[in-house]
Short mmCIF file of C-alpha atoms in Angstrom, two decimals:
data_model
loop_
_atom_site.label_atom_id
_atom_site.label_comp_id
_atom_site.label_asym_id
_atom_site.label_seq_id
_atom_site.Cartn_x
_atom_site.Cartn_y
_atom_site.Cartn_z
CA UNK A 1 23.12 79.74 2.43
CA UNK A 2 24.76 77.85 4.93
CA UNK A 3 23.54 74.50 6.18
CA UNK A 4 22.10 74.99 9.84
CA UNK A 5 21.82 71.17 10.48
CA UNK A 6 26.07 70.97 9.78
CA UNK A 7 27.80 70.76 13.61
CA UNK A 8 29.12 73.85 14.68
CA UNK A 9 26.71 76.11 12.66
CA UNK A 10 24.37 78.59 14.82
CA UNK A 11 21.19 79.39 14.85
CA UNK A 12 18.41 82.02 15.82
CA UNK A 13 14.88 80.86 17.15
CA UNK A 14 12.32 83.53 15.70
CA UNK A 15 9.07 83.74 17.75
CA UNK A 16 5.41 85.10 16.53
CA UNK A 17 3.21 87.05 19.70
CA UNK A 18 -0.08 87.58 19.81
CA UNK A 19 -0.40 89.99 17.58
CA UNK A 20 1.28 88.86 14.55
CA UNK A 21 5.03 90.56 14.90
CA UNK A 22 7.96 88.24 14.90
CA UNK A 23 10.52 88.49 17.47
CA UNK A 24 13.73 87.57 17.53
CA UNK A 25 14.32 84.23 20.57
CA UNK A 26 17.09 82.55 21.44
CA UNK A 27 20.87 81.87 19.35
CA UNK A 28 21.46 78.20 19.50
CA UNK A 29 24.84 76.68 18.17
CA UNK A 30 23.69 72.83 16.19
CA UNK A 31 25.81 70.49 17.91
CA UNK A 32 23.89 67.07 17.21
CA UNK A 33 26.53 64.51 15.84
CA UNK A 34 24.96 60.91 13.94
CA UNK A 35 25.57 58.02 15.93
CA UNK A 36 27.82 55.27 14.99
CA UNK A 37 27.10 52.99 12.70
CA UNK A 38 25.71 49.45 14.54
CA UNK A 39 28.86 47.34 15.10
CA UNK A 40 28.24 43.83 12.83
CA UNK A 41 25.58 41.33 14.59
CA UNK A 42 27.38 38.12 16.26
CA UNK A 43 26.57 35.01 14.07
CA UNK A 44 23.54 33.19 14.10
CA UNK A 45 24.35 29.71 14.87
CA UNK A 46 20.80 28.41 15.35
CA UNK A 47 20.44 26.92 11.77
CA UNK A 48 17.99 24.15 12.43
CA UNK A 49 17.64 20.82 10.55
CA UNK A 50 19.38 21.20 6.99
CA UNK A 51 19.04 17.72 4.79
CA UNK A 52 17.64 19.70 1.84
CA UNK A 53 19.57 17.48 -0.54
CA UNK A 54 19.97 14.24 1.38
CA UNK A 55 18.49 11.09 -0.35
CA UNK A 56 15.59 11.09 2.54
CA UNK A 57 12.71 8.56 2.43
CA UNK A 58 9.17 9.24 4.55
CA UNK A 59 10.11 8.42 8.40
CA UNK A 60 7.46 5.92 8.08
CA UNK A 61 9.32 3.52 6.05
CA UNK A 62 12.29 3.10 8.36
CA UNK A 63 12.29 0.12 9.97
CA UNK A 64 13.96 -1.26 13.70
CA UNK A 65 17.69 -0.17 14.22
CA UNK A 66 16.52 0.86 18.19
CA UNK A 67 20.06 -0.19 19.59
CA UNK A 68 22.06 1.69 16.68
CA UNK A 69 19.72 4.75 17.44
CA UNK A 70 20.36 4.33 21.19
CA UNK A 71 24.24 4.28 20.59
CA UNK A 72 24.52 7.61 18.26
CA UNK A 73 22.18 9.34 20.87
CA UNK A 74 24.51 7.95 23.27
CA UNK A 75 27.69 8.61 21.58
CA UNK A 76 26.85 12.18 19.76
CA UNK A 77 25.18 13.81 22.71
CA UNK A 78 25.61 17.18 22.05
CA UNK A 79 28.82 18.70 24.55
CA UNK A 80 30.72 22.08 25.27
CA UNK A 81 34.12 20.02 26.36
CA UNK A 82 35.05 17.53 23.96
CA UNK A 83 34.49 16.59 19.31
CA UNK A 84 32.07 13.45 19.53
CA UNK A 85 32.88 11.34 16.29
CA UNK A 86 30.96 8.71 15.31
CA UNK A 87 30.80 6.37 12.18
CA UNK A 88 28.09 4.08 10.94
CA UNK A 89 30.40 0.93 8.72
CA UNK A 90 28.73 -1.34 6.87
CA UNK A 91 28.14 -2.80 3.29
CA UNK A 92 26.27 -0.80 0.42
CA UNK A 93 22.69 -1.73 1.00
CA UNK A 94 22.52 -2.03 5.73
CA UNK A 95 20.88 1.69 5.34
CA UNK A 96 23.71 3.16 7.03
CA UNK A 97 22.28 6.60 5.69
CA UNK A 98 18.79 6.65 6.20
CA UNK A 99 20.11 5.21 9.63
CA UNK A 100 21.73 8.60 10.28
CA UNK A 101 19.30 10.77 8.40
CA UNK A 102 16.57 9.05 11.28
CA UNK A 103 18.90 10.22 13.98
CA UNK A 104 19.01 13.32 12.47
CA UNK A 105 15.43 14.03 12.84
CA UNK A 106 14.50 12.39 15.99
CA UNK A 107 17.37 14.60 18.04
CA UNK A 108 18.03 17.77 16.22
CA UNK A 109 16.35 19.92 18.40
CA UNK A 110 19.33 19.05 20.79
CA UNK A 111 21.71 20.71 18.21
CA UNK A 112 22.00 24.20 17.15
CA UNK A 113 22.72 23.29 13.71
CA UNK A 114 22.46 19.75 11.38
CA UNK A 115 24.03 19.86 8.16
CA UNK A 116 24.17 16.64 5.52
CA UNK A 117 26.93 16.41 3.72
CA UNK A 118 27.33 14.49 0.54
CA UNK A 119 30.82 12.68 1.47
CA UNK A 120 31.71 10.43 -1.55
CA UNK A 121 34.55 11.98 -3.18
CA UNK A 122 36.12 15.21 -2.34
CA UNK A 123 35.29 16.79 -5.37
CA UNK A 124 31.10 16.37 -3.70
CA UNK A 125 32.49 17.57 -1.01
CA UNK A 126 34.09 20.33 -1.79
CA UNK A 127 30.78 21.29 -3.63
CA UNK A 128 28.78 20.97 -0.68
CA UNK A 129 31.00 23.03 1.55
CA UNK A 130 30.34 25.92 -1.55
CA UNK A 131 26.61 25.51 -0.81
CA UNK A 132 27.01 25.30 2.48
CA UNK A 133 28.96 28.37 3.15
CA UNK A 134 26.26 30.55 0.94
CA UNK A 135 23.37 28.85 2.91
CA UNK A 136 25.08 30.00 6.30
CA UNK A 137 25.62 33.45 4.28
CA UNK A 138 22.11 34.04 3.93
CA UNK A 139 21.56 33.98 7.56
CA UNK A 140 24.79 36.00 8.87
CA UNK A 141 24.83 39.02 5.99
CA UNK A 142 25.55 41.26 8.99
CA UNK A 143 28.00 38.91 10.87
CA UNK A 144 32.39 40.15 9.93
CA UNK A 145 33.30 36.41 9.14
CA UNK A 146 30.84 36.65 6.15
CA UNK A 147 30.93 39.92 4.63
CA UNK A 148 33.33 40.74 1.79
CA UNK A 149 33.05 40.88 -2.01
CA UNK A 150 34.98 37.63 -1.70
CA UNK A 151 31.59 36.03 -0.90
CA UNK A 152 30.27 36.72 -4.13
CA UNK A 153 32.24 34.60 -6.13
CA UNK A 154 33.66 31.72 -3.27
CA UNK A 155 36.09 29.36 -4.29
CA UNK A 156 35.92 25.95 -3.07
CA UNK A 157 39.36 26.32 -0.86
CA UNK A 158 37.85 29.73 0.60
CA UNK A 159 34.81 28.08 1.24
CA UNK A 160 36.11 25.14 3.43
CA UNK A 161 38.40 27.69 5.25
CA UNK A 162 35.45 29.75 5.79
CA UNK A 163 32.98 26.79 7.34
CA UNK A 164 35.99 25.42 9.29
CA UNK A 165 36.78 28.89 11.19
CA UNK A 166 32.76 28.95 11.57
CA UNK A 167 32.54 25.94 13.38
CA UNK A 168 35.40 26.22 15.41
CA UNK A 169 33.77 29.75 16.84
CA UNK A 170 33.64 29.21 20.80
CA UNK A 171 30.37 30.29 21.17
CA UNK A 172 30.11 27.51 18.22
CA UNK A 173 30.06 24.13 19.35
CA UNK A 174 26.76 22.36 19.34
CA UNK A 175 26.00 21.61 15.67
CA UNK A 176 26.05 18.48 14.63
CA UNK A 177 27.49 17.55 11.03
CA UNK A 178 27.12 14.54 8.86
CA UNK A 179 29.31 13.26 6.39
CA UNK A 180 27.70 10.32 3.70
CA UNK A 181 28.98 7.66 1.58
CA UNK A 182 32.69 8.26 2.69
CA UNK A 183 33.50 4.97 0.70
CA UNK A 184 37.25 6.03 -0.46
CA UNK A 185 39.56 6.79 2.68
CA UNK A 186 43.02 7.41 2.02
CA UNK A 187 44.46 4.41 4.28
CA UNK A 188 48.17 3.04 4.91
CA UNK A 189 48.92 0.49 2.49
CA UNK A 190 45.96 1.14 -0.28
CA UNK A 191 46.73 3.05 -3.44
CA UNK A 192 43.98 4.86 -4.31
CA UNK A 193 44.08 8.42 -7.34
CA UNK A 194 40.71 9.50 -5.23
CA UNK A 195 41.04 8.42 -1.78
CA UNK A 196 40.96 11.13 0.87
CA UNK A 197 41.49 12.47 4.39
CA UNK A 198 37.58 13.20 5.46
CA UNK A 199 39.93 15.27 8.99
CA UNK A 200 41.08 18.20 6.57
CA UNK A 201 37.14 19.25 6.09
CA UNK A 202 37.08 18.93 10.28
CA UNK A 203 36.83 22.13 12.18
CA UNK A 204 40.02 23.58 13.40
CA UNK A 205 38.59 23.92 17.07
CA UNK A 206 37.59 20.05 18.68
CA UNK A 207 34.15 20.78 19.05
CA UNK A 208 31.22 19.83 17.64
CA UNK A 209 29.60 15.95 17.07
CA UNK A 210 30.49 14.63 13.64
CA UNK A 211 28.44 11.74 11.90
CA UNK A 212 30.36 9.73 8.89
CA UNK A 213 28.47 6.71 7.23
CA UNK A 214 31.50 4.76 5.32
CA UNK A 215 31.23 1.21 3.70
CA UNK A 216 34.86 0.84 5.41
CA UNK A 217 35.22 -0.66 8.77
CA UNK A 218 39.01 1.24 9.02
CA UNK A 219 38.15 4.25 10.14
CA UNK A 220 40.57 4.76 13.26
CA UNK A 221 39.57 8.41 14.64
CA UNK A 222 35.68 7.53 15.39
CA UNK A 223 33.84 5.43 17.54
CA UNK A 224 31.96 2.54 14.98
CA UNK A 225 28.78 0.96 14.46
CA UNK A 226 29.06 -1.70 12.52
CA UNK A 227 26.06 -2.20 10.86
CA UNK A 228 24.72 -5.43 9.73
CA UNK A 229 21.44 -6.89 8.23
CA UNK A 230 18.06 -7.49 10.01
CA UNK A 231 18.21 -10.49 12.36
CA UNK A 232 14.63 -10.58 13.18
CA UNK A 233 12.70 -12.18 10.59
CA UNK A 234 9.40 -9.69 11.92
CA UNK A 235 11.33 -6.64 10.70
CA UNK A 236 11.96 -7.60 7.15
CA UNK A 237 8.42 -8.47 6.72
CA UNK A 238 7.77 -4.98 8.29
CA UNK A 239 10.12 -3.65 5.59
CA UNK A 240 8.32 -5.62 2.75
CA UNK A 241 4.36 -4.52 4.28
CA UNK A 242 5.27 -1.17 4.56
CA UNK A 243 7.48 -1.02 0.73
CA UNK A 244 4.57 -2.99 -1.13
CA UNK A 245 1.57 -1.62 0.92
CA UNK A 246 0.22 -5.10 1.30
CA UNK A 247 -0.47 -7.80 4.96
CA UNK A 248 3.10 -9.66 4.42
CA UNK A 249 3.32 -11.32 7.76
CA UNK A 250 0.74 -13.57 7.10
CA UNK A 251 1.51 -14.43 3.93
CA UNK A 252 2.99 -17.51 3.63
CA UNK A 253 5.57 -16.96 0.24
CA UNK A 254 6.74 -13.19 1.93
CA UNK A 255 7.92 -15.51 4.94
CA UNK A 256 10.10 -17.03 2.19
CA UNK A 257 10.67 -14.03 0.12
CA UNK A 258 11.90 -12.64 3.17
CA UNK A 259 14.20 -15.42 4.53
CA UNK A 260 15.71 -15.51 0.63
CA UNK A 261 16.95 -12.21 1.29
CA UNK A 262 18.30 -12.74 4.49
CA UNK A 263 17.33 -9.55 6.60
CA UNK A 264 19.32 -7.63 3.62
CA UNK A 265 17.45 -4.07 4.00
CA UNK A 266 17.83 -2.59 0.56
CA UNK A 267 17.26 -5.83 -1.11
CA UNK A 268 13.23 -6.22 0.83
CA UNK A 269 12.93 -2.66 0.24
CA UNK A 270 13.88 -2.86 -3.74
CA UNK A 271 11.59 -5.73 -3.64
CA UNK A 272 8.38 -4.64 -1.42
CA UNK A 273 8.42 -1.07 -4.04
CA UNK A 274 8.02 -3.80 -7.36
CA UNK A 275 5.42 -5.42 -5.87
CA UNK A 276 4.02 -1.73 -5.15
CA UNK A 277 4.06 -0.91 -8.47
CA UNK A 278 2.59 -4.55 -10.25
CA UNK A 279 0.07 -6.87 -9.68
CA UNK A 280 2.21 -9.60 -8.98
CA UNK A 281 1.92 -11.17 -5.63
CA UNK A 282 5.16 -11.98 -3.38
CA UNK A 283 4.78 -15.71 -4.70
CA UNK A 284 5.40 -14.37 -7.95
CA UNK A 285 7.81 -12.14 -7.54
CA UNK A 286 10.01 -14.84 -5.29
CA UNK A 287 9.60 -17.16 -8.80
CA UNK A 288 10.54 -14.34 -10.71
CA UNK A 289 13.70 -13.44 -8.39
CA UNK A 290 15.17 -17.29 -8.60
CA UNK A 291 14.95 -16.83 -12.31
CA UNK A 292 16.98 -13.74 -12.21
CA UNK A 293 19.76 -15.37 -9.69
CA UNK A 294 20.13 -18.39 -11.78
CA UNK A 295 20.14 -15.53 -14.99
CA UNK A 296 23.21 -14.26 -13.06
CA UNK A 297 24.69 -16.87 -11.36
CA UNK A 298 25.25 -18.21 -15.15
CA UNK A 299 26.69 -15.19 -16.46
CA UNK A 300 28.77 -13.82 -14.04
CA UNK A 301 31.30 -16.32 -11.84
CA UNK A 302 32.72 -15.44 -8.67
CA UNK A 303 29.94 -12.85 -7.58
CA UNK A 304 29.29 -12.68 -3.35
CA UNK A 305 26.43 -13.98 -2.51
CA UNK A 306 25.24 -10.25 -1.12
CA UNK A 307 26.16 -8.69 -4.84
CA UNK A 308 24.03 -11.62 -6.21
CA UNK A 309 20.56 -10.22 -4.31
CA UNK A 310 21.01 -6.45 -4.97
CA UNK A 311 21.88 -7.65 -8.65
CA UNK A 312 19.12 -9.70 -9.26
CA UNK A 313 16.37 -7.46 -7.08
CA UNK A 314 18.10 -4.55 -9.59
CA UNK A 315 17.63 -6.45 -12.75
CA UNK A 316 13.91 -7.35 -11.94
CA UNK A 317 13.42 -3.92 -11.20
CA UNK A 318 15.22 -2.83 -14.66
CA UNK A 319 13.25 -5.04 -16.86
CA UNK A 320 10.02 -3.60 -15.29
CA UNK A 321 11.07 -0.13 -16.00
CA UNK A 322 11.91 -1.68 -19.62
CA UNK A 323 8.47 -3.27 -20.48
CA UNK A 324 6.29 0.34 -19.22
CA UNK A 325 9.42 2.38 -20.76
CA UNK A 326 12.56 1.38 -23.29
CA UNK A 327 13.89 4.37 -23.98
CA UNK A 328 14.01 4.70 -19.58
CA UNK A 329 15.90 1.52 -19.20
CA UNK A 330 18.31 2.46 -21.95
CA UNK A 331 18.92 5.88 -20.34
CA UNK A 332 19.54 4.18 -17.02
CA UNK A 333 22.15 1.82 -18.75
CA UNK A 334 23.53 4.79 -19.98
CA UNK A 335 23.93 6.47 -16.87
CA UNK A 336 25.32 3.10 -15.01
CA UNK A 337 28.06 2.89 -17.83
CA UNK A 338 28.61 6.81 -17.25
CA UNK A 339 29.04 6.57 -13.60
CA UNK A 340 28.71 2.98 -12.01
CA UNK A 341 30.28 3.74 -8.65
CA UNK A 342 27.18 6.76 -7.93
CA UNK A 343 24.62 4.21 -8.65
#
């Protein structure tokens, strides 16, 4: 028996009267044809706030840095003509990323996208751009640029061209990315096996606002903050109240603790989260800290006076984790031996 729903095939409409006989109606020839299939939905670009893996610490623990903030807002406002790029120089230790990851929460809403990016060699990098491309997946199943059985098994190369092409989309150009610890730069003049171009991970469009932290103060191709250590004595005894959840700016030996370490922000927070953890008091950890610079200034010549602090907070904060666990402290030598330049 033929189909009657196929196109083309006919019909006959039978109709029942009143008193029970059918009778034959109307010859109708089926002419309804399925509609199209939907043509792909355009990308979602509206993303949101994405620092899932970013070393974040709780907003209230960041401390002062009101003209850096001013400056990115300034700086990486987000715009439809022109690629704002920014980068944050300074030693290891200034807070150069919780510095950006701050921005990055007080002004996303101004961006259609934030992504952190873990910047410190290109092998992370390439990683994160893997991750990255199957988290913007997730939200643009539907969209042409991400369909493919290619998607299922993304190599890193594909993955990069794939975010690059997706960023430089015109209807693209208000996200906002952010590229950390971009230590090794490949720069004229230095020999480096792992040093890098950070521009060959840019977009191929100029759009977009681009955030780079970087412990080198050569970065040509962005506007730089240079950022140094806390100048106002009330901010590192902010740093140590808030770290050690204890009244430091009346307290007579955090003055000192805090002049010792010379507005050095990863050196009072090291220090404030001991004194969280102990009973000592920040006389006694001060005592403690002198014994642990003389320890080092002993055993290891030539050291900056910067690498001296972090050292000796480090150490005091080593030989804690040593007396409540051994086996801890050995695992953490372990991993410093494994891979010094991460920690």
């Amino acid at each position: 028996m033929a189909d009657p729903s196929r196109p083309g095939n006919q019909y006959q409409q039978i109709r029942i009267d009143q008193g029970g006989r059918a009778q034959l109606g109307n010859t109708y020839t089926y002419t309804n044809i399925l509609p199209d299939p939907a043509p792909p939905l355009p990308p979602s670009y509206q993303l949101g706030l994405n620092l899932e893996n970013a070393p974040q610490i709780d907003e209230q623990l960041f401390i002062g840095r009101e003209d850096e903030l001013a400056h990115l807002h300034k700086w990486l406002y987000p715009s439809t003509e022109r690629q704002n790029v920014v980068a944050i120089s300074g030693l290891g230790g200034m807070g150069k990323t919780q510095l950006s990851l701050q921005f990055a929460r007080q002004h996303h809403q101004r961006y259609s996208a934030v992504f952190w990016l873990n910047a410190s060699s290109e092998v992370t990098l390439k990683a994160a751009y893997v991750s990255l491309a199957q988290h913007i997946r997730r939200h643009n199943k539907q969209s042409e640029i991400w369909q493919g059985e290619v998607m299922e098994q993304l190599k890193e190369e594909q993955a990069i061209q794939l975010i690059r092409q997706w960023l430089s989309q015109a209807e693209n150009k208000t996200w906002l990315l952010m590229f950390d610890n971009y230590d090794d730069p490949r720069l004229p003049g230095i020999r480096s096996s792992t040093a890098y171009d950070i521009r060959a991970f840019f977009p191929y469009a100029t759009q977009g606002s681009i955030l780079i932290t970087t412990r080198s103060p050569r970065i040509t191709f962005a506007k730089l903050i240079r950022l140094k250590k806390f100048h106002d004595l009330n901010q590192s005894l902010a740093v140590l109240t808030r770290r050690s959840s204890r009244q430091a700016h009346e307290d007579v030996d955090a003055k000192k603790l805090a002049e010792r370490f010379d507005g050095l922000p990863l050196a009072l927070a090291t220090a404030g989260n001991y004194i969280s953890q102990t009973a000592d008091s920040f006389g006694e950890y001060l005592h403690m800290y002198e014994q642990s610079w003389e320890e080092l200034a002993k055993n290891s010549d030539g050291l900056m006076e910067y690498d001296r602090t972090l050292y000796s907070t480090w150490n005091l904060s080593l030989k804690q984790v040593a007396a409540q666990d051994p086996e801890a402290a050995e695992l953490f030598r372990l991993m410093g031996y494994l891979g010094n330049a991460d920690l």
